[in-house]
Structure formats: structure tokens, C-alpha cells
Amino acid sequence: MRDHHSQLGTGFVAYVAIGLARHIKRDQEQFEAAIAREVCECHNFTGVFEYILRAEATDLVAYKHFHTEVLGILPQVSSIMTYVVMGSLKDERA
């Protein structure tokens, strides 16, 4: 298994499921504008959550800052669920 994240200085990778408080276009646009430069990927989903983000950070402390100081202050966000990547069997982006 290749560990390209540690080589790139991004030892912490997580997928973050985001639920919005309201399902209106304005809230979606404001949320997207607020996080666009903060994450590697942002996908709009249907189902339990509205968005899945792929976030990379140097470590857990750096991710906690993103979780608390970026996502945690957005009024559009009603829920945050973090899935920490422990290893990757296959990642063709590397």
C-alpha cells in the first residue's frame, strides 16, 4: 500500500459528511463559497447528507481547526460527520 499522503505532508485524510440546516439554493451557494478553497473535493449528494468533502491536513490538530473554525461557524451547517482514512487499498489520484 502506497502512503503518498505522508510524502506530501498531508498525513491526515478524512471524508466529511455535511448536513445543511435548510434545503434552499441560497444556503447551498453560501456553503459552497465558504469551503471551496478549504477542501480537496466537494460533492453534492442526495440522501441523508447534502455534501461529502475530502479534507487533507498535516495532522489531527490541523483538521480540528478546520472542523471547528471553518465548518463549525457556518450557519448553514446542521451536522458534521467525519470519517478518518486509516489506509487506502487503491487511490488512483496518487
Short mmCIF file of C-alpha atoms in Angstrom, two decimals:
data_model
loop_
_atom_site.label_atom_id
_atom_site.label_comp_id
_atom_site.label_asym_id
_atom_site.label_seq_id
_atom_site.Cartn_x
_atom_site.Cartn_y
_atom_site.Cartn_z
CA MET A 1 0.00 0.00 0.00
CA ARG A 2 1.46 3.36 -1.01
CA ASP A 3 1.44 6.14 1.54
CA HIS A 4 1.69 9.19 -0.68
CA HIS A 5 -0.09 11.37 1.91
CA SER A 6 2.87 11.34 4.28
CA GLN A 7 5.17 12.16 1.35
CA LEU A 8 3.02 15.19 0.51
CA GLY A 9 2.83 16.39 4.12
CA THR A 10 -0.85 15.51 4.37
CA GLY A 11 -0.71 12.78 6.96
CA PHE A 12 -4.39 13.17 7.86
CA VAL A 13 -7.13 12.49 5.30
CA ALA A 14 -10.83 12.46 6.06
CA TYR A 15 -14.14 12.36 4.28
CA VAL A 16 -16.62 14.69 5.92
CA ALA A 17 -20.38 14.35 5.55
CA ILE A 18 -22.20 17.66 5.89
CA GLY A 19 -25.89 18.17 6.58
CA LEU A 20 -27.42 21.57 5.90
CA ALA A 21 -29.98 23.16 8.17
CA ARG A 22 -32.20 24.22 5.27
CA HIS A 23 -32.54 22.84 1.77
CA ILE A 24 -32.60 26.07 -0.16
CA LYS A 25 -30.40 27.23 -3.03
CA ARG A 26 -29.04 30.30 -1.22
CA ASP A 27 -27.74 28.19 1.69
CA GLN A 28 -26.12 25.73 -0.71
CA GLU A 29 -24.39 28.53 -2.61
CA GLN A 30 -23.15 30.19 0.59
CA PHE A 31 -21.85 26.90 1.96
CA GLU A 32 -20.06 26.06 -1.30
CA ALA A 33 -18.45 29.50 -1.48
CA ALA A 34 -17.26 29.26 2.13
CA ILE A 35 -15.49 25.90 1.78
CA ALA A 36 -14.39 25.82 -1.87
CA ARG A 37 -10.76 26.70 -1.15
CA GLU A 38 -10.60 24.68 2.07
CA VAL A 39 -11.05 21.13 0.74
CA CYS A 40 -9.61 18.83 -1.93
CA GLU A 41 -13.02 17.63 -3.11
CA CYS A 42 -16.64 18.63 -2.56
CA HIS A 43 -19.52 16.51 -3.85
CA ASN A 44 -23.24 17.30 -3.59
CA PHE A 45 -25.22 14.18 -2.67
CA THR A 46 -28.78 13.08 -2.31
CA GLY A 47 -29.75 11.17 0.80
CA VAL A 48 -29.02 11.68 4.49
CA PHE A 49 -26.30 14.30 3.89
CA GLU A 50 -26.07 17.08 1.32
CA TYR A 51 -22.28 17.10 0.86
CA ILE A 52 -19.27 14.83 1.15
CA LEU A 53 -15.94 16.63 1.44
CA ARG A 54 -12.44 15.23 1.16
CA ALA A 55 -10.15 17.09 3.52
CA GLU A 56 -6.40 16.73 3.92
CA ALA A 57 -4.39 18.15 6.79
CA THR A 58 -0.96 17.75 8.27
CA ASP A 59 -2.39 16.14 11.41
CA LEU A 60 -5.43 15.84 13.68
CA VAL A 61 -4.78 19.23 15.29
CA ALA A 62 -4.89 20.95 11.89
CA TYR A 63 -8.07 19.06 10.97
CA LYS A 64 -9.70 20.04 14.29
CA HIS A 65 -9.07 23.69 13.40
CA PHE A 66 -10.84 23.19 10.04
CA HIS A 67 -13.71 21.33 11.77
CA THR A 68 -14.17 23.96 14.47
CA GLU A 69 -13.12 27.24 12.88
CA VAL A 70 -14.31 26.72 9.31
CA LEU A 71 -17.18 24.22 9.25
CA GLY A 72 -18.30 24.82 12.83
CA ILE A 73 -19.03 28.50 12.35
CA LEU A 74 -21.10 28.22 9.18
CA PRO A 75 -24.78 28.91 9.92
CA GLN A 76 -25.87 26.67 7.03
CA VAL A 77 -24.31 23.55 8.61
CA SER A 78 -26.51 21.44 10.86
CA SER A 79 -24.35 18.31 11.13
CA ILE A 80 -20.76 17.23 10.58
CA MET A 81 -19.72 13.57 10.45
CA THR A 82 -16.03 12.82 9.94
CA TYR A 83 -14.72 9.55 8.50
CA VAL A 84 -10.95 9.31 9.01
CA VAL A 85 -9.00 7.40 6.35
CA MET A 86 -6.85 4.79 8.08
CA GLY A 87 -5.41 3.41 4.84
CA SER A 88 -6.17 3.21 1.13
CA LEU A 89 -6.14 -0.02 -0.80
CA LYS A 90 -6.44 1.87 -4.08
CA ASP A 91 -6.20 5.56 -4.84
CA GLU A 92 -5.62 6.42 -8.50
CA ARG A 93 -5.09 10.11 -7.75
CA ALA A 94 -1.59 9.33 -6.44
#
